[in-house]
Short mmCIF file of C-alpha atoms and ligand atoms in Angstrom, two decimals:
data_model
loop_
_atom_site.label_atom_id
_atom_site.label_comp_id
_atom_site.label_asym_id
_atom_site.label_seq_id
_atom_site.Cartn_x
_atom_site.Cartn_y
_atom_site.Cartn_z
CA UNK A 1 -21.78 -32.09 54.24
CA UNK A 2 -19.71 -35.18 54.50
CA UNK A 3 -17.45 -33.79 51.59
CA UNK A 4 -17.16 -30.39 53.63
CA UNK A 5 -15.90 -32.43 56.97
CA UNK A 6 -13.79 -34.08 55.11
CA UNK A 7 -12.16 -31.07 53.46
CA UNK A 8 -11.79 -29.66 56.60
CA UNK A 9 -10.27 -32.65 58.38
CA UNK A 10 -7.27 -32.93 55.67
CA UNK A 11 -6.78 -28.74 56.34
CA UNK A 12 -6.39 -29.41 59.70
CA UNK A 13 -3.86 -32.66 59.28
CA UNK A 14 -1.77 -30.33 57.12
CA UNK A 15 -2.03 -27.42 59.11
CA UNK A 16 -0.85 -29.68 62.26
CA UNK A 17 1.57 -31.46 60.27
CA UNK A 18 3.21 -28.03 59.26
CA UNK A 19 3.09 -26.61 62.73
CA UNK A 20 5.08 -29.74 64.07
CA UNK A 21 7.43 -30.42 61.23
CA UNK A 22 8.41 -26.75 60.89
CA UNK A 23 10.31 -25.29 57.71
CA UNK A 24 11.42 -28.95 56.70
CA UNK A 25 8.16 -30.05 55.80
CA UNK A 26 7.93 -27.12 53.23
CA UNK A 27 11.55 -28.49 51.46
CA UNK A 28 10.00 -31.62 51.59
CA UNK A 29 6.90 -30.85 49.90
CA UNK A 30 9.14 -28.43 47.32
CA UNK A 31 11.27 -31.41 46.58
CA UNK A 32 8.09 -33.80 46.15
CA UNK A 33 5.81 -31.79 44.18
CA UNK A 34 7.84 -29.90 41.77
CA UNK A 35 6.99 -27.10 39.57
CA UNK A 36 5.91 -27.23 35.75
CA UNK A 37 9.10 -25.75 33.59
CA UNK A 38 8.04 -22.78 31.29
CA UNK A 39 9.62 -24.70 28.19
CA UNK A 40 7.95 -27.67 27.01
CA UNK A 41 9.18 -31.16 24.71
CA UNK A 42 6.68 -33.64 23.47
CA UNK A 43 7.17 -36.74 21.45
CA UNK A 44 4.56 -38.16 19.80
CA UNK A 45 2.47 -41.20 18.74
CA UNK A 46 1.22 -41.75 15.21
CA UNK A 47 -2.64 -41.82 14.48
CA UNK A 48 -4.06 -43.97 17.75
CA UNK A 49 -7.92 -43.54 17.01
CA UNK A 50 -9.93 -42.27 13.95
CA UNK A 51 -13.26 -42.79 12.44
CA UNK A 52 -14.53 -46.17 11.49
CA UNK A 53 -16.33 -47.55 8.76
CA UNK A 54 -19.26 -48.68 10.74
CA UNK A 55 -21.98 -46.93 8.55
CA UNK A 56 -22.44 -44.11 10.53
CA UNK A 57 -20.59 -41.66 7.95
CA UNK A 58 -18.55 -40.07 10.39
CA UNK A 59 -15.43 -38.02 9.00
CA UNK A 60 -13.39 -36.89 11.98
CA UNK A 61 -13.00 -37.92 15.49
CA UNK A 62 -12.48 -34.79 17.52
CA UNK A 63 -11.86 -32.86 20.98
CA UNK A 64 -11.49 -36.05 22.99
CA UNK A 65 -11.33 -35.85 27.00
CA UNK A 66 -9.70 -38.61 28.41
CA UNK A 67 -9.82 -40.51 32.36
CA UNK A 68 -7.68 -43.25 33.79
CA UNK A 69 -10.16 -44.80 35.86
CA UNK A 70 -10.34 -48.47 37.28
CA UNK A 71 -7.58 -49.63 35.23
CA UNK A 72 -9.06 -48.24 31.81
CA UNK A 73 -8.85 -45.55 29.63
CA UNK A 74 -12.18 -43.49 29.71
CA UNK A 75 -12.48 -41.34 26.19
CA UNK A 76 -15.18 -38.82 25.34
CA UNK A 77 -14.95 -37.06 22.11
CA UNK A 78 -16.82 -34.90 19.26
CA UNK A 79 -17.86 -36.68 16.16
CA UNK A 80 -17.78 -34.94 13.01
CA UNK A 81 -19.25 -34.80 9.44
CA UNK A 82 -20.80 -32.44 7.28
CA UNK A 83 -24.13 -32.91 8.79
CA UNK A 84 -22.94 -31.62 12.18
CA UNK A 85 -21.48 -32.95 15.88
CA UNK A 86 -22.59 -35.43 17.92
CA UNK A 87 -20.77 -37.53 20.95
CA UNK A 88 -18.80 -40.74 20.76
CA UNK A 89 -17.66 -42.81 23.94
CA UNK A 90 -14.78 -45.35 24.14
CA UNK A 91 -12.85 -47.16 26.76
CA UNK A 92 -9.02 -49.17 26.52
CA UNK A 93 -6.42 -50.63 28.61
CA UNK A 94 -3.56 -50.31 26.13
CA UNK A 95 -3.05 -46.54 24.04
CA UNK A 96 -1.50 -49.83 21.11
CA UNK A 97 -5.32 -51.11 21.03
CA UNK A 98 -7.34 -47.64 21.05
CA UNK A 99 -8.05 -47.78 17.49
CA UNK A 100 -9.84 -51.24 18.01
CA UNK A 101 -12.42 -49.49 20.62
CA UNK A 102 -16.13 -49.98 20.19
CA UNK A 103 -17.36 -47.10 19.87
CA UNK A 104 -20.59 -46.15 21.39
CA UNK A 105 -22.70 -43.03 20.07
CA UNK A 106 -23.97 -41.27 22.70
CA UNK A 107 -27.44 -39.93 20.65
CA UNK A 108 -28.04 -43.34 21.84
CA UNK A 109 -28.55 -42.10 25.29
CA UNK A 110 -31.13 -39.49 26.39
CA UNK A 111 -28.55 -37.36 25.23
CA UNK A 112 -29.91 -37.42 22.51
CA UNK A 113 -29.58 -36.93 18.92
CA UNK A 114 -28.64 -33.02 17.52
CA UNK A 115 -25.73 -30.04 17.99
CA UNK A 116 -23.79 -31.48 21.08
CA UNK A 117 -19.82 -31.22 20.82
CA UNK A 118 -16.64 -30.52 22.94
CA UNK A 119 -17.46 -33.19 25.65
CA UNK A 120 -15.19 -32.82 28.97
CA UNK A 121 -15.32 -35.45 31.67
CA UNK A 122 -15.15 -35.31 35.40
CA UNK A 123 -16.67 -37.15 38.60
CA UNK A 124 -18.66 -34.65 40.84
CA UNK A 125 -17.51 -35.82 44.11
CA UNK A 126 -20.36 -34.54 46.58
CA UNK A 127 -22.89 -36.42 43.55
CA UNK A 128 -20.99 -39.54 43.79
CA UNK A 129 -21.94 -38.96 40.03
CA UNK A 130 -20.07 -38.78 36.53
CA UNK A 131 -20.69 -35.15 34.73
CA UNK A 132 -20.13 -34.91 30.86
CA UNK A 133 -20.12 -30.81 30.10
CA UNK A 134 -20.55 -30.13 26.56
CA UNK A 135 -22.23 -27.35 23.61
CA UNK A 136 -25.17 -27.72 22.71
CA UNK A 137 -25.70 -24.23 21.78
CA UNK A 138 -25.82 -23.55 25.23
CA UNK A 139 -23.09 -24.97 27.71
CA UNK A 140 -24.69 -28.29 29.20
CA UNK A 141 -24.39 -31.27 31.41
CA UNK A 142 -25.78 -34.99 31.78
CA UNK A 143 -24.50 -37.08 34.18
CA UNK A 144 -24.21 -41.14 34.96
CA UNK A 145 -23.67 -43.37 37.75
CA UNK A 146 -21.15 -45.49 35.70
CA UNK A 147 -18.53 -44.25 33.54
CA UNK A 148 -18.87 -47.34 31.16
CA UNK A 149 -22.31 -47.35 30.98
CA UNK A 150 -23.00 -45.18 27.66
CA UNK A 151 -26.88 -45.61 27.53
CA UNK A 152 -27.14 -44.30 30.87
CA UNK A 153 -26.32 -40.68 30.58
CA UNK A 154 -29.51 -38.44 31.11
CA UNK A 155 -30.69 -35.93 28.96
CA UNK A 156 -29.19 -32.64 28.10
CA UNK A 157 -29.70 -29.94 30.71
CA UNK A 158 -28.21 -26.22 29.74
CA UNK A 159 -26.45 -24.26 32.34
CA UNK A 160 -27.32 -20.94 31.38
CA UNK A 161 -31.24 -19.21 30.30
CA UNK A 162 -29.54 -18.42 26.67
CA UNK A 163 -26.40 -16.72 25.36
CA UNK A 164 -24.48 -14.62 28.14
CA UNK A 165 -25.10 -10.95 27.68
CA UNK A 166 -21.32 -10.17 27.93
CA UNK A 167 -21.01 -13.24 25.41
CA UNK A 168 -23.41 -11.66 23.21
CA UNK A 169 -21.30 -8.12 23.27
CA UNK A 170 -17.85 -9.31 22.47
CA UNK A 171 -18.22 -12.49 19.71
CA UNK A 172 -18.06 -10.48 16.89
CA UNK A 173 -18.17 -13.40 13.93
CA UNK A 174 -17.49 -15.92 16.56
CA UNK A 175 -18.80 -18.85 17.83
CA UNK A 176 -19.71 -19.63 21.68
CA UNK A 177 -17.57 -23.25 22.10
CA UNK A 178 -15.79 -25.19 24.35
CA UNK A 179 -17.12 -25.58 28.04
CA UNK A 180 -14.88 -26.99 30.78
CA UNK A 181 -15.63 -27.07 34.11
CA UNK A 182 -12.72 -27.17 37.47
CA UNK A 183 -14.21 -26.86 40.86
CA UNK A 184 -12.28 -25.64 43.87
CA UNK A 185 -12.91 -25.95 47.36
CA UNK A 186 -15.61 -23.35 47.23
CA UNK A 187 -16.55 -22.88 43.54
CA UNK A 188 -17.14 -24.89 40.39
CA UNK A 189 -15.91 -22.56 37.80
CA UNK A 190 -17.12 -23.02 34.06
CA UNK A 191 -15.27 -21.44 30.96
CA UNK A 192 -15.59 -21.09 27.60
CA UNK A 193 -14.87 -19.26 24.10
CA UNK A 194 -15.43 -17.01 21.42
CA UNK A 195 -13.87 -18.15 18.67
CA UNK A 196 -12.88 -14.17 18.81
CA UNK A 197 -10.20 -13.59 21.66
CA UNK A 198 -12.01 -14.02 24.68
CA UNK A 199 -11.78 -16.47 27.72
CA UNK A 200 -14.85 -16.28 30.02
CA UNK A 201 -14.93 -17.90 33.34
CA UNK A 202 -18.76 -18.29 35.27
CA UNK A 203 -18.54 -19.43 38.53
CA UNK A 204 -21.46 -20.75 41.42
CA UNK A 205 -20.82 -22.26 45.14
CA UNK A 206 -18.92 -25.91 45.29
CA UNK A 207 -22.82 -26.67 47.11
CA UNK A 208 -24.83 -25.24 44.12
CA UNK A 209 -23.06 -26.94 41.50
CA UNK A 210 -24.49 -27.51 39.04
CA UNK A 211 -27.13 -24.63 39.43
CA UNK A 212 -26.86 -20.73 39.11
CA UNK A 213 -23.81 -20.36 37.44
CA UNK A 214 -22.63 -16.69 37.37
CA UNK A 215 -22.86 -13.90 34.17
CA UNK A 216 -19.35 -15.05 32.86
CA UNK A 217 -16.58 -12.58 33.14
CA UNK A 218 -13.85 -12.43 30.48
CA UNK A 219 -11.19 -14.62 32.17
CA UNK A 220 -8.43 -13.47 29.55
CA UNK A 221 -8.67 -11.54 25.93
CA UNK A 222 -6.71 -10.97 22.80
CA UNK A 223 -6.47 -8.39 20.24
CA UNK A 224 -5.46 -10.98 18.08
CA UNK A 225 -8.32 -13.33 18.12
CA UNK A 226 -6.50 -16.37 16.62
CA UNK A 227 -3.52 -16.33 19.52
CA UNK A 228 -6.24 -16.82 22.18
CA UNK A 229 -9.14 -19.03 19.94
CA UNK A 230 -10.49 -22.08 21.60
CA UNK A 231 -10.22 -25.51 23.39
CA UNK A 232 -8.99 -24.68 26.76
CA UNK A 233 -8.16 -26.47 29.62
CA UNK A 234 -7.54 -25.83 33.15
CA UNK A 235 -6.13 -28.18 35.29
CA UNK A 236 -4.97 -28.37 39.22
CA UNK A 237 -1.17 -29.07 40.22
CA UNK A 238 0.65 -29.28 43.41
CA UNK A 239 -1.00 -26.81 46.14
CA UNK A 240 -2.91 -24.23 44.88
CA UNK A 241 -1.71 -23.95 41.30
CA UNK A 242 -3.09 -23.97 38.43
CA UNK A 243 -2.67 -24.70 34.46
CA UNK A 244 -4.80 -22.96 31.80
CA UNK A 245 -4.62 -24.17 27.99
CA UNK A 246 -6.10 -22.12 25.39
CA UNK A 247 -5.68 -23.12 21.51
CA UNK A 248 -4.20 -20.74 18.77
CA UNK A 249 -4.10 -20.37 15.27
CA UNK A 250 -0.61 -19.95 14.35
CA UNK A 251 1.28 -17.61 11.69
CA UNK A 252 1.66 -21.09 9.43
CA UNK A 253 -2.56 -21.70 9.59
CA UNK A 254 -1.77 -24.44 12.24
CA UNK A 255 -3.41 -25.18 15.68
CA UNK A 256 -1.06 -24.84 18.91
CA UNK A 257 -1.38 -24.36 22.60
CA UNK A 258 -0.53 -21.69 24.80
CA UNK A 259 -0.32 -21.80 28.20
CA UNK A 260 -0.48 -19.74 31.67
CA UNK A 261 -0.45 -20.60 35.24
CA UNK A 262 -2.24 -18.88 38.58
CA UNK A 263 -2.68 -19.30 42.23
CA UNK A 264 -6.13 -18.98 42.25
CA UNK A 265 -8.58 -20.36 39.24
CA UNK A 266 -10.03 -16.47 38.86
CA UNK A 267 -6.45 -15.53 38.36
CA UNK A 268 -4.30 -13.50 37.31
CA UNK A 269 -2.95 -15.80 34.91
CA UNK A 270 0.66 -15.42 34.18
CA UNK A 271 1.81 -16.55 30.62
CA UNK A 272 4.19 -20.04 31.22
CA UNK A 273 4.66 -20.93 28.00
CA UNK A 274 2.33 -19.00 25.90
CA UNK A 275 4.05 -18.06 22.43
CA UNK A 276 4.43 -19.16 19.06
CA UNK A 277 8.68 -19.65 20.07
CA UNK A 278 7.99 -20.89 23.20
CA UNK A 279 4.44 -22.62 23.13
CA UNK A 280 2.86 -25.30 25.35
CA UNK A 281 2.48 -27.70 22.37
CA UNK A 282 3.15 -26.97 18.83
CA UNK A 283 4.57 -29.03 16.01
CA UNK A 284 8.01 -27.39 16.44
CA UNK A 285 8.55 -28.81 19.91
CA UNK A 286 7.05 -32.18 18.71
CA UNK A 287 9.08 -35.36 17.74
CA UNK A 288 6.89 -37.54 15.93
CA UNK A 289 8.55 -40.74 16.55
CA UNK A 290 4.97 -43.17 15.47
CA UNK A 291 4.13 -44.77 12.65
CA UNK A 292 4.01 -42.50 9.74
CA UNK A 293 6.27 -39.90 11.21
CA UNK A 294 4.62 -36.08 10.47
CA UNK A 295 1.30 -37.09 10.23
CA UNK A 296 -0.39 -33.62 11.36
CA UNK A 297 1.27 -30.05 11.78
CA UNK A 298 -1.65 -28.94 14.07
CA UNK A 299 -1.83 -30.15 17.84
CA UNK A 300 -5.17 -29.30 18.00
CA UNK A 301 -8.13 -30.24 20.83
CA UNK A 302 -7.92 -32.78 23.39
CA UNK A 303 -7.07 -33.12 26.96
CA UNK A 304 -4.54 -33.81 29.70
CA UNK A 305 -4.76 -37.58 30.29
CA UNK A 306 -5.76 -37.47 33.96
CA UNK A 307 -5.84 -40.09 36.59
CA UNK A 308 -7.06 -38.18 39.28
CA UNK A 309 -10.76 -38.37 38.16
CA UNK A 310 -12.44 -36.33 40.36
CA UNK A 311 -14.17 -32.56 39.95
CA UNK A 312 -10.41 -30.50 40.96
CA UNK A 313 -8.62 -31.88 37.92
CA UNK A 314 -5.63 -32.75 39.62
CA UNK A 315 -2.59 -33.40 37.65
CA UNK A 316 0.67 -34.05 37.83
CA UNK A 317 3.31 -31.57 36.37
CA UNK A 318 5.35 -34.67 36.24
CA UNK A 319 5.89 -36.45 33.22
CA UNK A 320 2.73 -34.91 31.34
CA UNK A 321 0.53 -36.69 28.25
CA UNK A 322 -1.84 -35.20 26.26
CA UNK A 323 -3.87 -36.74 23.75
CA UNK A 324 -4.89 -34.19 20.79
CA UNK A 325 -6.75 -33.81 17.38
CA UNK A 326 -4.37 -33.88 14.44
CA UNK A 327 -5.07 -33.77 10.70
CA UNK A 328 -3.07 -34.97 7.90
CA UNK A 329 -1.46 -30.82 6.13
CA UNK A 330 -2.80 -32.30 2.42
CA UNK A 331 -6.83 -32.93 4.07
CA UNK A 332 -8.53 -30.09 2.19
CA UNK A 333 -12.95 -29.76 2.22
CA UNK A 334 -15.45 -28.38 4.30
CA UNK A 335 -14.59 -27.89 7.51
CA UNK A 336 -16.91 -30.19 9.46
CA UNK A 337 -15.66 -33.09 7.19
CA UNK A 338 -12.12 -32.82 7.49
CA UNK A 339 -10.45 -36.17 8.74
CA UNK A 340 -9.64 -35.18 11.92
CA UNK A 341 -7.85 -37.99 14.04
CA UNK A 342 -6.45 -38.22 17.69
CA UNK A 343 -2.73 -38.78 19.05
CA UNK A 344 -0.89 -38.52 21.88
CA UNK A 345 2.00 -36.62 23.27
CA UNK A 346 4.05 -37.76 26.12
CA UNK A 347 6.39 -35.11 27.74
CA UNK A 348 10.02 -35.45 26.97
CA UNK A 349 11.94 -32.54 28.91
CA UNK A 350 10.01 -33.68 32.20
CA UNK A 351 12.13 -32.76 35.50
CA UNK A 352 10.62 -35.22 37.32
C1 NAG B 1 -24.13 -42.96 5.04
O1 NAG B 1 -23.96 -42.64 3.68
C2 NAG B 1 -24.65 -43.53 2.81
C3 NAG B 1 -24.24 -43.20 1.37
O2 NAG B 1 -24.41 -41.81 1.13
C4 NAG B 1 -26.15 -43.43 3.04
O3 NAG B 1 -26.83 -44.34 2.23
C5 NAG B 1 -26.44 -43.75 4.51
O4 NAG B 1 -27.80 -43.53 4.80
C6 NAG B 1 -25.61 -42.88 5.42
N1 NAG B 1 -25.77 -43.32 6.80
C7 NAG B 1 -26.11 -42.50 7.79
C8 NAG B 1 -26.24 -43.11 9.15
O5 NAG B 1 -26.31 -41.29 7.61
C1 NAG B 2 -7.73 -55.42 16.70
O1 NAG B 2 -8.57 -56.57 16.83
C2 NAG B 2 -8.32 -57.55 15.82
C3 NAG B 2 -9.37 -58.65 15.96
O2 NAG B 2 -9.44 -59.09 17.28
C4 NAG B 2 -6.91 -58.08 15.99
O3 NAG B 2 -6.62 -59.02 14.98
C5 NAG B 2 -5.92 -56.90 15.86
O4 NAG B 2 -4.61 -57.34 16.11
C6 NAG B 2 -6.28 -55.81 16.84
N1 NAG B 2 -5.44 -54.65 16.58
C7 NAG B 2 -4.94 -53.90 17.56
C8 NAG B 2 -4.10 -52.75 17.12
O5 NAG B 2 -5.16 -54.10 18.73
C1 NAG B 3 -29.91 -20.50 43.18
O1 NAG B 3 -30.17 -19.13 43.39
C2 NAG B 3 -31.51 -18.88 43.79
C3 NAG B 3 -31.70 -17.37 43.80
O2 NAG B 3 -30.67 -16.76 44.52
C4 NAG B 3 -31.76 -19.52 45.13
O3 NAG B 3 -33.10 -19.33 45.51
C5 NAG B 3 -31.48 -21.04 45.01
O4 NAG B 3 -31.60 -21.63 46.27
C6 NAG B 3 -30.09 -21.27 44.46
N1 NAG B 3 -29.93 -22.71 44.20
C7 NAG B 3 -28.97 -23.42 44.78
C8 NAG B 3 -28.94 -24.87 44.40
O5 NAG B 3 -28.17 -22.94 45.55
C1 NAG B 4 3.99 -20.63 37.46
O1 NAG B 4 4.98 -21.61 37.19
C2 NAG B 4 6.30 -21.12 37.36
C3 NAG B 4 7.25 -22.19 36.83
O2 NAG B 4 7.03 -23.39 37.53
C4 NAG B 4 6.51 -20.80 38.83
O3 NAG B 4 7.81 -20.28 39.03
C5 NAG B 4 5.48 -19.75 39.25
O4 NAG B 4 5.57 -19.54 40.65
C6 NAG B 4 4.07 -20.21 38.90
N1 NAG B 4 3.19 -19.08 39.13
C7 NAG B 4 2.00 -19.22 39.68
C8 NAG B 4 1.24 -17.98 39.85
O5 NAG B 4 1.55 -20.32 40.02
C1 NAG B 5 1.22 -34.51 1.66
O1 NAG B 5 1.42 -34.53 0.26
C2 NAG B 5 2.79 -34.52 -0.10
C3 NAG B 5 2.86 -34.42 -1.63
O2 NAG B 5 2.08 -35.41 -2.24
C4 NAG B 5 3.44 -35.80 0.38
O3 NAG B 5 4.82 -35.80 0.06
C5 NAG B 5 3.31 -35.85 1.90
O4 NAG B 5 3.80 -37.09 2.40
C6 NAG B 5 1.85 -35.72 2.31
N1 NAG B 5 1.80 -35.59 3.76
C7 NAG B 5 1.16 -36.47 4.53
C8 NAG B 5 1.26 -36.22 6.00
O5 NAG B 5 0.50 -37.38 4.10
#
C-alpha cells in the first residue's frame, strides 16, 4: 500500500513538474539520461575470481549476479563440478581483492544441498526483503532479511506446479535454465530458456509477487537455437526502457551476447546490438588489457553490475560493467568440470 502511494506521489511530482516546466524539461531530461548506442566497446580485466582450493572440489565458478550495496560488492554465483551445481555467496569492496573473498556455500542455508544454479539477485521492495531466483529444476526463490547474512536464506520454494506446458512443447533436446526476474510498476515478470531458441516471459501482479506467476509466453524465438541460447538479462534504463541480454553460441564455438531494447518489458523487442558483427559483448569488441591478456574467447554468463538494488533493475546506460564467465580456449573435459572463471568488462565507447 505504502509502496503504491508512493509510486503514485512521484507520478504526480513528474507529471506537475512537466506541466510547469513545459518542453524544456523534456531537453533536459534527453540531455541527462541519454540513450544506450547500438555499438558496443568493452575492455577487460584478467581472471578476478575462480575456484579455491578449500576442499570442496569445486571446478568452475559460474553465472555470477552482482549488487553494489552499502559500500560492497554483493556476488551470487553457480558452482560447478562434475557432480552437479550448487550456490556460492561472496562480498568485496575492491574488484583488485575479489579473488581473496570468503566464500560461503549456500547448501549451508535451508537452501539446501542439490540441483540449484543460475542465481539472480534483487531486493523486493514492498517485502523490505532480499530475493535470490534460481533452477532448481523448477524456477525458484528464497529470500533474506540481510544480504550478508548467507545462513539466513530460507528454503527453496518453486514458482511454478512443474514444467510449463508451452515449455514442455518447444525444448526439443533442451534444457529449462536461467530464471531472472524485473518487476514493473504493475507486474513482476519472470523469464527463462530453452537451451533451444526460445525466450519465455511469465508474468503475475507487482501485489502477488511472488505467487501465481502466469503460463509463460515465448518472449522471443530463433530458428537457430544457438543465436538465441541462454543467460539473459533484462534490465531498466532511463524512463520506460528497457535492455534484454540473451547469450549465443557463435560461428567460432564461443559464447557472446546479443542484445535488444523495448518500451515495455512484454515488448516488442527491437534488436540494438544483436549480431555476431555487431554484438553486445563478444571477444571481438573486447580489449583484454589484465593480467594475462586473452585469457577466455567466450564472454559467457554474468550480470550487469548494478547499484540500484531494488526489484526494477535500474541501470545506467552510462558507462556500463559487466562481470562474466570466461574460460581459458585450451580447457577441454566434461562440461560441468570445465574451469570456468569470472571477469569483468567496463564499457569503453560510453557517451556519457
Ligand atoms: C574432494 O576430492 C577428494 C579426492 O577425490 C575427496 O577425498 C573428498 O572427499 C572430496 N571432497 C568433497 C567435499 O567432495
Ligand atoms: C589476499 O590476502 C592475503 C593475506 O591477507 C594478502 O597477502 C594478499 O595480498 C591479498 N591479495 C589480494 C589480491 O588482495
Ligand atoms: C492467486 O490466484 C488465486 C486464484 O485466482 C487467488 O485466489 C489468490 O488470491 C491469488 N494470490 C495472490 C497472492 O494474489
Ligand atoms: C532503443 O535504443 C535506441 C538507441 O538508443 C533508441 O534510438 C530507441 O528509441 C530505443 N528503442 C526502444 C523501443 O526503447
Ligand atoms: C593455449 O595453448 C596455446 C598452445 O600451447 C598457448 O600458446 C596459449 O597461450 C594457450 N592459451 C591460454 C589462454 O592459455
Amino acid at each position: 500500500m505504502y509502496y503504491k502511494m508512493l509510486q503514485f506521489i512521484l507520478l504526480a511530482t513528474a507529471v506537475a513538474a512537466a506541466a510547469i516546466s513545459g518542453p524544456s524539461a523534456n531537453s533536459i531530461s534527453s540531455r541527462q539520461i541519454p540513450s544506450l548506442p547500438d555499438t558496443f566497446e568493452w575492455s577487460s580485466s584478467g581472471v578476478l575470481v575462480s575456484a579455491k582450493d578449500d576442499g570442496r572440489n569445486i571446478s568452475g565458478i559460474k553465472d555470477p549476479s552482482i549488487i553494489y550495496h552499502n559500500a560492497a560488492y554483493h556476488v551470487f554465483a553457480s558452482t560447478a563440478q562434475a557432480s552437479g551445481y550448487s550456490l556460492v555467496y561472496f562480498t568485496f569492496t575492491d574488484f583488485a581483492h575479489a579473488n581473496n573473498a570468503t566464500f560461503h556455500y549456500l547448501d549451508q542455508s535451508a537452501i539446501g544441498t542439490g540441483y540449484r544454479a543460475a542465481p539472480q539477485i534483487f531486493f523486493f521492495e514492498p517485502h523490505n526483503l532480499w530475493y535470490l531466483i534460481y533452477q532448481n529444476g523448477n524456477a525458484a526463490y528464497s529470500t533474506n532479511t540481510d544480504i550478508s547474512d548467507p545462513s539466513a536464506w530460507t528454503a527453496p520454494t518453486d514458482f511454478y506446479t512443474g514444467t510449463p506446458a508451452i515449455v514442455t512443447a518447444n525444448i526439443g533436446d533442451g534444457y529449462w535454465v536461467d530464471m531472472w526476474v524485473i518487476c514493473d510498476a504493475a507486474a513482476c515478470h519472470l523469464f527463462s530458456s530453452d537451451d533451444n531458441g526460445h525466450l519465455y516471459r511469465s508474468q503475475t501482479r507487482l501485489s502477488a509477487f511472488p505467487a501465481n506467476m502466469s503460463e509463460p509466453v515465448i518472449a522471443l524465438a530463433d530458428t537457430n537455437k544457438y543465436a538465441l541460447f541462454e543467460a539473459s538479462n533484462v534490465y531498466s534504463y532511463g524512463p520506460e526502457q528497457y535492455l534484454l541480454l540473451v547469450e549465443a553460441i557463435g560461428s567460432d564455438g564461443n559464447r557472446y551476447f546479443r542484445s535488444w531494447n523495448a518500451s515495455a518489458i512484454e515488448g516488442p523487442w527491437t534488436g540494438l546490438a544483436d549480431s555476431e558483427a555487431d554484438p553486445f559483448a563478444r571477444s571481438s569488441d573486447v580489449v583484454f588489457d589484465g593480467a594475462g591478456g586473452a585469457w577466455t574467447r567466450s564472454i559467457s554468463h554474468g550480470e550487469v553490475v548494478r547499484t540500484d538494488v531494488d526489484q526494477r533493475l535500474g541501470i545506467s546506460p552510462c558507462g556500463l560493467r559487466y562481470l562474466y564467465q570466461g574460460l581459458n580456449p585450451n580447457a577441454t573435459g566434461d562440461y560441468n568440470s570445465l574451469p570456468w572463471m569470472l571477469g569483468l568488462l567496463t564499457q569503453t565507447n560510453s557517451a556519457c
